[in-house]
Structure formats: C-alpha cells, structure tokens
Amino acid sequence: MNHEGNWKLETFNELYCKCTGFGTMFAKKGAMVAYEGNVKFSKRLLGTNDGNIVGQMLNHASRKLTGENLEIMEIKALDSTATVYLADFGAHCVVIDLEPSGPWSSICVESEDLLAFHNCHYGVTPLGVGVISQKGLFTSKLTYNGPGSQVCVKTNGNPLVLTVSDGNPVCVDPDACTAFTLPSPQVVTDVGLKTLIGQTSGESYQYKFSTPGQIVIVQPYERESGISIRDTNRPKMQSSPRMGNSGQSGSFAENQLGNMLDQLL
C-alpha cells in the first residue's frame, strides 16, 4: 500500500530503523524516538492494505482474533522528505527488502517482533505447528506489494540469519525464532518419560526448516514457552503461559480457545 509516497528503511547504528521519504508508512505504535521534517503520527484503526472498508475490517478482525494484532501507527510526511528514527527498548533492527518472487517475496514474523513496514500486504497465516510456539496457531505475514516493499524486524540481540541448503535442514528453538520465509516449518519433538517427570535437556522441541533457499532469523534470546512440558530446568524470562477464560491451567487447545474468545468478547 504505497499511499502515493516512497520511503526507504535502513538499519542505523544497529539499534535504530532510519526511515527517509515522503507519503505514508506504518510502524509499531509509539516506536518513534526522533524525527526531522513535518511529520504527522496517528493510530491506524483498521487495516493497512488496499481495499474497501469491509475488507479492511475483516483483515483487522482476523489479526485481532489470532493474537497477531500489532497496534499500528501511521507515519505521514506532510510536505517534503522527512527522516524518522524508530526503536524499541534497545532491540536490534533488521531491514528486509522484499522481492517480486523467490524466498524474499514474503516474510513471516511474530507481531511482537515487527517494528515497521512500507508498501507491503499485511495479514496473518496459519502456522501448522504453532501449538508449541510462544504465540500460538498463527503468525503475521508481510508480502511484496510493489517497488519499495520493506519490513523492519527487531531482535533481542544480534540476529543470526541462516539459509537452508539442499539436504541440510536447519532446526531452531521456536522461542528464539523471530522470522522466516515460507513454507511453515515442521516440528521435531523429543518428549519421553524423562520429560514427564521434569528431567529434560531443555530442548524438547524444535522447528525444522527443510526447503532449500529458505531463510530463518534467530535471536540470542528465548521467550518463555507457550506450554509447559514439565521442564523445570528452563529459566523463566516472562510471565506465566496464558490461561483460558476460567483462569485455570488446562490443555493448550483450551487455553488457545479461551484467548480467542477473550478477543471477541
């Protein structure tokens, strides 16, 4: 969605996303730390894609229902070229140039790790093995929408970028995975009797990427797992896993359903 403007996103001093241009672009709400020029910031209430109001409302509802509803602000340079600096709690910034075809035609990223984008189609896509990841069954997907399509992803620490080669799959911890190109990964598990009694290696499940040319971005930080598999040795880094409407722990599917109902009600 170009909005008759053109922006260039680039990493600046590793911790900033420097945006230079005119017209309209989008970023995480509250991510601006400095700017030069005549710029207006406003909250985006519905979707960022082209289309009528019904289509935008459906897109917004799908992101809200699936938990991938990043609060977005619209950045608009009013009369000339402007420069806007974005950052988020000292996270490292990675700018990705999307392409018309090939592995970089789209990128899947957790909404919490998305900092900014320009001229992209923004939606959600099912993540078949998301039942063991931090965020659940869906992830955000940004797709090439014309020249200048760019996405800025943030990572907690310097990112590791891995490319899958033929016959040599890449396996990563789901809680350290920040972004990847399609297709969605396969899950590999190592859950046995030791896991059930709390004697685990701390690496009971991984994402497995097997498509040659596929790219995976990993951060040197692990979110707390979306479910508990009695891994008592895993360090706690965030709040406890989310519960369903009852507030009591139960099966992960019940918790996911409860979270979706919370979004609707």
XYZ file of N, CA and C in Angstrom:
795
model
N 0.850 -1.203 0.000
C 0.000 0.000 0.000
C 0.880 1.246 0.000
N 1.052 1.876 -1.133
C 2.038 2.933 -1.278
C 1.554 4.284 -0.793
N 0.236 4.556 -0.925
C -0.333 5.840 -0.473
C 0.376 7.029 -1.127
N 0.779 6.878 -2.415
C 1.392 7.964 -3.159
C 2.612 8.513 -2.432
N 3.424 7.621 -1.887
C 4.636 8.032 -1.195
C 5.736 7.019 -1.409
N 6.906 7.370 -0.930
C 8.039 6.473 -1.063
C 8.949 6.658 0.144
N 9.246 5.553 0.814
C 10.127 5.578 1.976
C 11.249 4.570 1.783
N 12.383 4.856 2.369
C 13.496 3.923 2.409
C 13.816 3.626 3.866
N 13.788 2.340 4.217
C 14.103 1.908 5.576
C 15.515 1.334 5.587
N 16.290 1.689 6.590
C 17.638 1.144 6.728
C 18.019 1.089 8.201
N 18.879 0.123 8.524
C 19.367 -0.005 9.898
C 20.388 1.085 10.166
N 20.264 1.738 11.327
C 21.175 2.823 11.700
C 21.724 2.518 13.086
N 23.069 2.408 13.175
C 23.728 2.086 14.453
C 23.146 0.839 15.120
N 22.700 -0.113 14.321
C 22.189 -1.425 14.757
C 20.872 -1.361 15.532
N 20.651 -0.299 16.321
C 19.512 -0.255 17.236
C 18.377 0.643 16.751
N 18.534 1.259 15.596
C 17.515 2.155 15.063
C 17.100 1.725 13.664
N 15.858 2.007 13.334
C 15.402 1.912 11.956
C 15.245 3.341 11.451
N 16.081 3.714 10.495
C 16.044 5.065 9.930
C 15.155 5.046 8.699
N 14.095 5.849 8.707
C 13.115 5.893 7.620
C 13.176 7.268 6.953
N 13.511 7.291 5.685
C 13.632 8.552 4.959
C 12.707 8.526 3.749
N 11.878 9.570 3.587
C 10.996 9.601 2.433
C 9.837 10.549 2.605
N 8.776 10.295 1.830
C 7.579 11.135 1.887
C 6.363 10.244 1.709
N 5.196 10.776 2.011
C 3.978 9.984 1.937
C 3.737 9.226 3.233
N 3.193 8.008 3.120
C 2.743 7.259 4.297
C 3.452 5.923 4.435
N 3.785 5.560 5.663
C 4.295 4.245 6.009
C 3.715 3.862 7.373
N 4.053 2.658 7.866
C 3.458 2.175 9.107
C 4.527 1.617 10.042
N 4.260 1.754 11.346
C 5.204 1.270 12.353
C 4.458 0.887 13.623
N 5.152 0.197 14.486
C 4.587 -0.140 15.780
C 4.243 1.143 16.525
N 3.084 1.163 17.145
C 2.631 2.339 17.887
C 3.647 2.727 18.964
N 4.046 4.006 18.960
C 4.950 4.531 19.977
C 6.417 4.270 19.726
N 6.779 3.771 18.527
C 8.169 3.394 18.277
C 9.051 4.568 17.854
N 8.476 5.746 17.564
C 9.289 6.888 17.142
C 10.112 7.420 18.315
N 11.415 7.643 18.074
C 12.271 8.252 19.103
C 12.788 9.621 18.667
N 12.775 9.905 17.347
C 13.197 11.224 16.854
C 12.776 11.348 15.398
N 12.640 12.607 14.937
C 12.351 12.812 13.512
C 12.769 14.201 13.082
N 12.939 14.362 11.769
C 13.267 15.642 11.156
C 12.265 15.903 10.043
N 11.720 17.097 9.993
C 10.749 17.425 8.965
C 9.350 17.569 9.531
N 8.399 17.780 8.636
C 6.999 17.978 9.012
C 6.274 16.630 8.923
N 6.113 15.965 10.061
C 5.596 14.598 10.097
C 4.389 14.529 11.028
N 3.394 13.762 10.613
C 2.214 13.533 11.433
C 2.125 12.059 11.800
N 1.823 11.783 13.087
C 1.674 10.421 13.579
C 0.230 10.218 14.038
N -0.380 9.126 13.611
C -1.752 8.840 14.019
C -1.948 7.332 14.129
N -2.823 6.916 15.042
C -3.084 5.490 15.205
C -3.919 4.981 14.033
N -3.537 3.834 13.513
C -4.283 3.200 12.417
C -5.345 2.303 13.028
N -6.606 2.625 12.821
C -7.691 1.905 13.476
C -8.016 0.590 12.772
N -7.928 0.558 11.436
C -8.251 -0.662 10.701
C -6.998 -1.191 10.008
N -7.174 -1.891 8.905
C -6.039 -2.497 8.228
C -5.195 -1.486 7.479
N -4.061 -1.975 6.973
C -3.136 -1.137 6.208
C -3.142 -1.493 4.730
N -3.982 -2.440 4.320
C -3.973 -2.920 2.936
C -4.954 -2.150 2.061
N -4.739 -2.252 0.750
C -5.694 -1.690 -0.198
C -7.012 -2.448 -0.108
N -8.109 -1.787 -0.515
C -9.405 -2.451 -0.497
C -10.460 -1.587 0.162
N -11.696 -2.066 0.109
C -12.789 -1.303 0.689
C -12.827 -1.479 2.202
N -13.741 -0.779 2.862
C -13.818 -0.778 4.313
C -14.148 -2.156 4.865
N -14.959 -2.925 4.128
C -15.319 -4.273 4.594
C -14.089 -5.169 4.623
N -13.283 -5.122 3.554
C -12.076 -5.919 3.501
C -11.099 -5.559 4.597
N -10.959 -4.260 4.886
C -10.056 -3.824 5.945
C -10.561 -4.267 7.312
N -11.859 -4.227 7.513
C -12.412 -4.672 8.792
C -12.198 -6.173 8.989
N -12.365 -6.954 7.916
C -12.148 -8.398 8.016
C -10.688 -8.704 8.306
N -9.779 -7.980 7.670
C -8.362 -8.186 7.919
C -8.016 -7.841 9.364
N -8.570 -6.733 9.845
C -8.332 -6.321 11.232
C -8.880 -7.353 12.211
N -10.076 -7.878 11.919
C -10.693 -8.871 12.799
C -9.876 -10.155 12.836
N -9.350 -10.576 11.686
C -8.553 -11.805 11.650
C -7.280 -11.657 12.464
N -6.637 -10.480 12.409
C -5.424 -10.271 13.191
C -5.741 -10.210 14.683
N -6.856 -9.596 15.031
C -7.235 -9.483 16.439
C -7.606 -10.848 17.016
N -8.333 -11.641 16.234
C -8.776 -12.952 16.687
C -7.604 -13.896 16.905
N -6.593 -13.805 16.039
C -5.475 -14.732 16.115
C -4.361 -14.268 17.041
N -4.518 -13.104 17.686
C -3.494 -12.615 18.592
C -2.332 -11.947 17.880
N -2.440 -11.707 16.571
C -1.372 -11.065 15.798
C -1.731 -9.614 15.483
N -2.440 -8.973 16.409
C -2.946 -7.623 16.169
C -2.001 -6.576 16.763
N -0.925 -6.298 16.063
C 0.007 -5.260 16.482
C -0.669 -3.895 16.397
N -0.549 -3.087 17.448
C -1.078 -1.713 17.399
C -0.186 -0.892 16.479
N -0.780 -0.357 15.427
C -0.017 0.290 14.357
C -0.277 1.795 14.336
N 0.784 2.545 14.082
C 0.616 3.978 13.845
C 0.984 4.285 12.406
N 0.288 5.266 11.861
C 0.554 5.744 10.503
C 1.513 6.925 10.586
N 2.567 6.863 9.800
C 3.560 7.940 9.737
C 3.423 8.622 8.385
N 3.188 9.930 8.412
C 2.969 10.649 7.154
C 3.798 11.922 7.105
N 4.682 11.989 6.112
C 5.436 13.213 5.854
C 4.534 14.150 5.058
N 4.259 15.345 5.578
C 3.190 16.180 5.056
C 3.548 16.969 3.807
N 4.758 17.536 3.736
C 5.012 18.423 2.601
C 6.359 18.215 1.912
N 7.249 17.427 2.482
C 8.551 17.202 1.858
C 9.177 15.948 2.465
N 10.368 15.647 2.009
C 11.061 14.472 2.528
C 11.372 14.645 4.011
N 11.108 13.596 4.775
C 11.341 13.624 6.219
C 12.187 12.416 6.615
N 12.739 12.483 7.821
C 13.509 11.372 8.376
C 12.943 11.031 9.749
N 12.609 9.764 9.954
C 12.041 9.303 11.209
C 12.908 8.173 11.745
N 13.244 8.239 13.026
C 14.023 7.188 13.671
C 13.112 6.378 14.582
N 13.134 5.059 14.409
C 12.313 4.161 15.205
C 13.205 3.244 16.031
N 12.746 2.898 17.228
C 13.479 1.975 18.092
C 12.503 1.374 19.088
N 12.941 0.280 19.749
C 12.063 -0.374 20.716
C 12.895 -1.058 21.800
N 13.076 -0.378 22.922
C 13.748 -0.930 24.100
C 15.133 -1.501 23.778
N 15.866 -0.831 22.912
C 17.235 -1.246 22.615
C 17.354 -2.501 21.780
N 16.266 -2.938 21.153
C 16.315 -4.133 20.304
C 17.097 -3.836 19.026
N 17.760 -4.844 18.489
C 18.461 -4.702 17.219
C 17.454 -4.700 16.071
N 17.758 -3.945 15.032
C 16.844 -3.798 13.898
C 17.424 -4.473 12.657
N 16.576 -5.217 11.960
C 16.949 -5.876 10.711
C 15.960 -5.435 9.635
N 16.440 -4.775 8.584
C 15.587 -4.324 7.488
C 15.658 -5.334 6.343
N 14.495 -5.773 5.879
C 14.398 -6.778 4.823
C 13.746 -6.156 3.597
N 14.408 -6.272 2.449
C 13.856 -5.814 1.182
C 13.114 -6.980 0.535
N 11.794 -6.857 0.419
C 11.012 -7.910 -0.216
C 11.132 -7.830 -1.735
N 10.990 -8.990 -2.380
C 11.182 -9.090 -3.817
C 9.932 -9.650 -4.491
N 9.761 -9.418 -5.813
C 8.555 -9.895 -6.501
C 8.395 -11.406 -6.480
N 9.512 -12.149 -6.461
C 9.455 -13.608 -6.461
C 10.644 -14.149 -5.677
N 10.614 -15.463 -5.447
C 11.705 -16.069 -4.698
C 11.427 -16.091 -3.208
N 12.411 -16.518 -2.409
C 12.184 -16.675 -0.970
C 11.821 -15.380 -0.257
N 12.291 -14.239 -0.776
C 12.027 -12.971 -0.101
C 10.755 -12.283 -0.600
N 9.859 -13.017 -1.267
C 8.596 -12.409 -1.709
C 7.666 -12.158 -0.533
N 7.878 -12.869 0.564
C 7.108 -12.630 1.783
C 7.936 -13.059 2.979
N 7.562 -12.564 4.138
C 8.260 -12.895 5.379
C 7.225 -13.115 6.480
N 7.417 -14.168 7.260
C 6.551 -14.449 8.410
C 7.272 -14.001 9.667
N 6.593 -13.242 10.502
C 7.219 -12.689 11.700
C 6.178 -12.577 12.804
N 6.581 -12.862 14.031
C 5.677 -12.661 15.156
C 5.359 -11.171 15.276
N 4.119 -10.841 15.544
C 3.719 -9.432 15.594
C 4.540 -8.656 16.616
N 4.935 -9.297 17.713
C 5.705 -8.613 18.742
C 7.106 -8.242 18.262
N 7.570 -8.877 17.168
C 8.903 -8.611 16.639
C 8.870 -7.731 15.387
N 7.714 -7.217 15.026
C 7.566 -6.350 13.853
C 7.660 -4.893 14.284
N 8.590 -4.145 13.688
C 8.774 -2.744 14.060
C 8.179 -1.786 13.036
N 8.367 -2.028 11.741
C 7.866 -1.094 10.723
C 7.798 -1.791 9.367
N 7.002 -1.215 8.459
C 6.956 -1.730 7.096
C 6.421 -0.654 6.154
N 6.747 -0.830 4.874
C 6.275 0.102 3.842
C 5.920 -0.670 2.590
N 4.764 -0.361 2.025
C 4.289 -0.929 0.764
C 4.253 -2.459 0.797
N 3.649 -3.014 1.851
C 3.515 -4.466 1.993
C 2.047 -4.823 2.225
N 1.658 -6.026 1.807
C 0.363 -6.566 2.191
C 0.544 -7.243 3.543
N -0.232 -6.810 4.534
C -0.058 -7.258 5.912
C -1.247 -8.113 6.326
N -1.000 -9.362 6.696
C -2.065 -10.259 7.122
C -1.540 -11.326 8.060
N -2.295 -12.388 8.213
C -1.881 -13.498 9.065
C -1.910 -14.785 8.247
N -1.154 -15.761 8.698
C -1.135 -17.061 8.038
C -1.088 -18.154 9.092
N -1.750 -19.294 8.850
C -1.715 -20.386 9.827
C -0.300 -20.934 9.979
N 0.033 -21.292 11.185
C 1.314 -21.925 11.481
C 0.996 -23.304 12.014
N 1.115 -24.316 11.173
C 0.629 -25.651 11.496
C 1.166 -26.220 12.777
N 2.396 -25.880 13.123
C 2.963 -26.426 14.344
C 2.984 -25.388 15.450
N 2.172 -24.331 15.303
C 2.169 -23.248 16.279
C 1.687 -23.648 17.644
N 1.124 -24.862 17.788
C 0.615 -25.275 19.095
C 1.718 -25.409 20.122
N 2.983 -25.390 19.712
C 4.046 -25.469 20.702
C 4.886 -24.202 20.753
N 4.507 -23.187 19.987
C 5.288 -21.965 19.980
C 4.731 -20.975 20.984
N 5.457 -19.880 21.151
C 5.055 -18.863 22.127
C 3.714 -18.236 21.776
N 3.481 -17.972 20.489
C 2.335 -17.164 20.107
C 1.100 -17.950 19.718
N 1.229 -19.221 19.370
C 0.032 -19.999 19.083
C -0.077 -20.458 17.651
N -1.295 -20.417 17.121
C -1.597 -21.094 15.868
C -1.348 -20.253 14.618
N -1.056 -18.974 14.764
C -0.909 -18.088 13.609
C 0.314 -17.199 13.775
N 0.770 -16.662 12.656
C 1.850 -15.682 12.681
C 1.562 -14.617 11.630
N 2.170 -13.444 11.760
C 1.958 -12.371 10.802
C 2.746 -12.648 9.523
N 2.165 -12.229 8.402
C 2.803 -12.430 7.104
C 2.778 -11.114 6.330
N 3.943 -10.680 5.875
C 4.053 -9.475 5.062
C 4.560 -9.863 3.686
N 3.853 -9.378 2.655
C 4.103 -9.814 1.284
C 4.430 -8.625 0.393
N 5.305 -8.859 -0.571
C 5.689 -7.845 -1.558
C 4.449 -7.256 -2.223
N 4.427 -5.907 -2.322
C 3.271 -5.235 -2.900
C 3.693 -4.160 -3.900
N 4.906 -4.322 -4.452
C 5.408 -3.350 -5.408
C 6.779 -2.838 -5.002
N 7.399 -2.024 -5.874
C 8.729 -1.487 -5.567
C 8.747 -0.758 -4.226
N 9.816 -0.951 -3.472
C 9.952 -0.293 -2.172
C 9.341 -1.061 -1.029
N 8.941 -2.326 -1.245
C 8.382 -3.128 -0.154
C 9.495 -3.502 0.820
N 9.370 -3.012 2.052
C 10.390 -3.263 3.068
C 9.744 -3.571 4.409
N 10.441 -4.380 5.209
C 9.985 -4.744 6.546
C 11.151 -4.585 7.507
N 10.888 -4.029 8.681
C 11.904 -3.949 9.726
C 11.496 -4.876 10.864
N 12.345 -5.859 11.142
C 12.128 -6.825 12.218
C 13.106 -6.513 13.339
N 12.633 -6.617 14.578
C 13.533 -6.364 15.708
C 13.862 -7.668 16.421
N 15.093 -7.748 16.927
C 15.549 -8.927 17.643
C 16.180 -8.511 18.966
N 16.098 -9.380 19.937
C 16.713 -9.142 21.238
C 18.168 -9.613 21.164
N 19.050 -8.726 20.738
C 20.447 -9.069 20.499
C 20.731 -9.204 19.018
N 22.019 -9.382 18.678
C 22.413 -9.514 17.270
C 21.776 -10.748 16.653
N 21.117 -10.604 15.509
C 20.429 -11.747 14.898
C 21.387 -12.707 14.200
N 20.956 -13.950 14.117
C 21.634 -14.976 13.345
C 20.740 -15.298 12.154
N 21.253 -15.140 10.934
C 20.488 -15.396 9.724
C 21.002 -16.680 9.082
N 20.129 -17.680 8.975
C 20.504 -18.995 8.454
C 19.761 -19.266 7.153
N 20.447 -19.887 6.204
C 19.841 -20.267 4.929
C 19.880 -21.785 4.792
N 18.751 -22.373 4.447
C 18.656 -23.822 4.307
C 19.297 -24.243 2.986
N 20.191 -25.214 3.050
C 20.808 -25.757 1.843
C 20.207 -27.120 1.527
N 20.410 -27.581 0.312
C 19.831 -28.841 -0.150
C 20.353 -30.011 0.685
N 19.434 -30.762 1.293
C 19.812 -31.920 2.087
C 20.367 -31.590 3.454
N 20.322 -30.325 3.853
C 20.881 -29.926 5.150
C 19.892 -29.010 5.864
N 18.829 -29.572 6.462
C 17.804 -28.745 7.111
C 18.352 -27.968 8.302
N 17.648 -26.898 8.625
C 18.001 -26.051 9.769
C 16.952 -26.244 10.854
N 17.389 -26.528 12.072
C 16.481 -26.676 13.210
C 16.759 -25.558 14.214
N 15.704 -24.928 14.718
C 15.856 -23.824 15.665
C 14.853 -23.982 16.800
N 15.163 -23.346 17.911
C 14.224 -23.303 19.031
C 13.082 -22.358 18.662
N 11.822 -22.807 18.741
C 10.696 -21.927 18.382
C 10.664 -20.631 19.184
N 11.155 -20.666 20.412
C 11.085 -19.483 21.263
C 12.206 -18.489 20.973
N 13.158 -18.879 20.106
C 14.213 -17.971 19.668
C 14.016 -17.546 18.218
N 13.066 -18.181 17.527
C 12.807 -17.869 16.118
C 12.043 -16.551 16.001
N 12.583 -15.624 15.246
C 11.976 -14.311 15.082
C 11.195 -14.191 13.784
N 11.771 -14.682 12.691
C 11.119 -14.554 11.388
C 11.645 -15.635 10.455
N 10.863 -15.927 9.414
C 11.295 -16.920 8.435
C 10.522 -16.718 7.139
N 11.092 -17.235 6.056
C 10.394 -17.240 4.779
C 9.626 -18.554 4.652
N 8.572 -18.527 3.817
C 7.727 -19.702 3.654
C 8.489 -20.833 2.947
N 8.041 -22.095 3.157
C 6.828 -22.531 3.860
C 7.022 -22.642 5.372
N 5.905 -22.902 6.073
C 5.960 -23.063 7.521
C 6.797 -24.279 7.888
N 7.430 -24.240 9.054
C 8.323 -25.336 9.445
C 7.585 -26.570 9.936
N 8.320 -27.649 9.992
C 7.866 -28.901 10.590
C 8.335 -28.913 12.047
N 7.634 -29.631 12.911
C 8.045 -29.723 14.300
C 8.789 -31.029 14.543
N 9.839 -30.935 15.344
C 10.580 -32.116 15.778
C 10.522 -32.144 17.296
N 10.065 -33.248 17.872
C 9.908 -33.337 19.326
C 10.743 -34.472 19.901
N 11.107 -34.298 21.149
C 11.810 -35.334 21.897
C 11.199 -35.359 23.294
N 10.000 -35.918 23.371
C 9.241 -35.953 24.615
C 9.075 -37.406 25.041
N 9.613 -37.745 26.201
C 9.515 -39.106 26.715
C 9.226 -39.110 28.200
N 9.509 -40.222 28.824
C 9.234 -40.370 30.247
C 10.006 -39.366 31.085
N 11.269 -39.100 30.698
C 12.067 -38.136 31.454
C 11.427 -36.751 31.409
N 10.835 -36.408 30.257
C 10.172 -35.115 30.138
C 9.021 -34.995 31.113
N 8.251 -36.066 31.237
C 7.062 -36.051 32.083
C 7.405 -35.915 33.558
N 8.597 -36.341 33.951
C 8.983 -36.236 35.363
C 9.939 -35.066 35.596
N 10.084 -34.203 34.578
C 10.862 -32.978 34.752
C 12.339 -33.123 34.500
N 12.798 -34.262 33.967
C 14.222 -34.469 33.686
C 14.447 -34.335 32.181
N 14.559 -33.108 31.712
C 14.694 -32.866 30.274
C 16.004 -32.166 29.965
N 16.333 -32.139 28.682
C 17.535 -31.447 28.223
C 17.300 -29.949 28.080
N 16.022 -29.529 28.136
C 15.683 -28.134 27.864
C 15.469 -27.862 26.389
N 15.617 -28.888 25.557
C 15.458 -28.755 24.105
C 14.513 -29.846 23.602
N 13.295 -29.860 24.106
C 12.369 -30.953 23.810
C 11.651 -30.800 22.480
N 11.740 -29.631 21.844
C 11.081 -29.438 20.559
C 11.811 -28.365 19.768
N 11.774 -28.513 18.450
C 12.421 -27.561 17.541
C 11.565 -27.355 16.304
N 11.808 -26.229 15.626
C 11.275 -26.020 14.287
C 12.302 -26.565 13.303
N 11.825 -27.285 12.300
C 12.708 -27.848 11.283
C 12.350 -27.250 9.922
N 13.303 -26.541 9.328
C 13.130 -25.923 8.014
C 13.926 -26.748 6.995
N 13.235 -27.241 5.971
C 13.865 -28.182 5.047
C 13.902 -27.717 3.602
N 13.248 -26.616 3.262
C 13.172 -26.162 1.869
C 14.441 -25.404 1.488
N 15.202 -25.891 0.491
C 16.427 -25.192 0.074
C 16.147 -23.728 -0.276
N 17.011 -22.849 0.207
C 16.864 -21.421 -0.032
C 16.037 -20.704 1.006
N 15.376 -21.448 1.881
C 14.557 -20.830 2.926
C 15.450 -20.127 3.940
N 15.007 -18.976 4.433
C 15.807 -18.170 5.360
C 15.121 -18.100 6.714
N 15.908 -18.214 7.776
C 15.408 -18.169 9.148
C 16.219 -17.145 9.931
N 15.527 -16.276 10.677
C 16.201 -15.292 11.524
C 15.989 -15.686 12.979
N 17.089 -15.837 13.704
C 17.065 -16.293 15.092
C 17.704 -15.226 15.976
N 17.159 -15.053 17.185
C 17.724 -14.101 18.133
C 18.388 -14.847 19.295
N 19.396 -14.247 19.951
C 20.081 -14.894 21.077
C 19.304 -14.726 22.383
N 18.031 -15.054 22.334
C 17.134 -14.878 23.473
C 15.943 -15.796 23.257
N 15.506 -16.464 24.312
C 14.368 -17.370 24.195
C 13.200 -16.870 25.027
N 12.046 -16.694 24.377
C 10.832 -16.389 25.109
C 10.467 -17.594 25.965
N 9.679 -17.357 26.998
C 9.180 -18.490 27.749
C 8.226 -19.277 26.872
N 8.288 -20.609 26.937
C 7.494 -21.448 26.055
C 6.012 -21.227 26.248
N 5.240 -21.409 25.147
C 3.789 -21.242 25.183
C 3.083 -22.305 25.988
N 3.726 -23.465 26.225
C 3.114 -24.507 27.035
C 4.138 -25.050 28.008
N 3.682 -25.721 29.018
C 4.569 -26.345 29.985
C 4.659 -27.831 29.696
N 5.895 -28.327 29.562
C 6.088 -29.762 29.409
C 6.942 -30.276 30.573
N 6.736 -29.643 31.728
C 7.412 -30.019 32.966
C 8.921 -29.911 32.826
N 9.375 -28.919 32.103
C 10.808 -28.663 32.001
C 11.180 -27.704 33.116
N 11.454 -28.232 34.277
C 11.680 -27.397 35.459
C 13.036 -26.711 35.435
N 13.914 -27.114 34.527
C 15.244 -26.524 34.471
C 15.324 -25.333 33.526
N 14.234 -25.058 32.775
C 14.240 -23.947 31.813
C 14.070 -22.634 32.559
N 14.960 -21.638 32.341
C 14.844 -20.371 33.065
C 13.585 -19.615 32.699
N 13.030 -18.906 33.663
C 11.844 -18.087 33.437
C 12.268 -16.712 32.954
N 11.652 -16.251 31.843
C 12.031 -14.951 31.295
C 10.854 -14.017 31.133
N 9.641 -14.573 31.159
C 8.472 -13.732 31.027
C 7.411 -14.245 31.969
N 6.219 -13.708 31.850
C 5.128 -14.124 32.705
C 4.689 -15.540 32.368
N 3.842 -16.104 33.216
C 3.378 -17.469 33.028
C 2.558 -17.587 31.759
N 2.473 -18.815 31.188
C 1.661 -19.010 29.978
C 0.237 -18.561 30.191
N -0.365 -18.017 29.112
C -1.729 -17.504 29.213
C -2.721 -18.629 29.442
N -3.768 -18.321 30.200
C -4.795 -19.297 30.509
C -6.053 -19.018 29.711
N -6.990 -19.945 29.774
C -8.273 -19.748 29.132
C -9.172 -18.874 29.975
N -10.438 -18.802 29.611
C -11.375 -17.926 30.299
C -11.517 -18.263 31.773
N -11.350 -19.540 32.136
C -11.555 -19.941 33.518
C -10.438 -19.471 34.427
N -9.287 -19.101 33.810
C -8.163 -18.680 34.609
C -7.373 -19.842 35.174
N -7.776 -21.073 34.885
C -7.079 -22.243 35.384
C -6.309 -22.889 34.236
N -5.177 -23.480 34.565
C -4.400 -24.143 33.529
C -5.134 -25.381 33.060
N -5.054 -25.647 31.772
C -5.684 -26.830 31.194
C -4.935 -27.213 29.955
N -5.576 -27.868 29.039
C -4.900 -28.232 27.809
C -4.591 -26.976 27.013
N -3.562 -27.049 26.177
C -3.180 -25.872 25.407
C -4.287 -25.449 24.455
N -4.986 -26.449 23.879
C -6.088 -26.119 22.972
C -7.164 -25.333 23.697
N -7.480 -25.713 24.947
C -8.479 -24.978 25.712
C -8.016 -23.554 25.971
N -6.734 -23.399 26.280
C -6.208 -22.058 26.534
C -6.267 -21.186 25.283
N -5.935 -21.792 24.132
C -6.000 -21.033 22.883
C -7.432 -20.590 22.592
N -8.394 -21.505 22.792
C -9.789 -21.164 22.561
C -10.242 -20.060 23.495
N -9.826 -20.149 24.761
C -10.182 -19.107 25.713
C -9.620 -17.760 25.325
N -8.379 -17.744 24.817
C -7.767 -16.484 24.396
C -8.497 -15.883 23.202
N -8.927 -16.730 22.260
C -9.658 -16.237 21.095
C -11.008 -15.653 21.500
N -11.675 -16.307 22.444
C -12.963 -15.792 22.921
C -12.788 -14.471 23.634
N -11.668 -14.345 24.391
C -11.384 -13.078 25.059
C -11.262 -11.947 24.052
N -10.659 -12.236 22.873
C -10.509 -11.206 21.859
C -11.834 -10.779 21.259
N -12.761 -11.732 21.162
C -14.056 -11.437 20.542
C -15.011 -10.752 21.485
N -14.979 -11.098 22.769
C -15.976 -10.583 23.733
C -15.525 -9.254 24.334
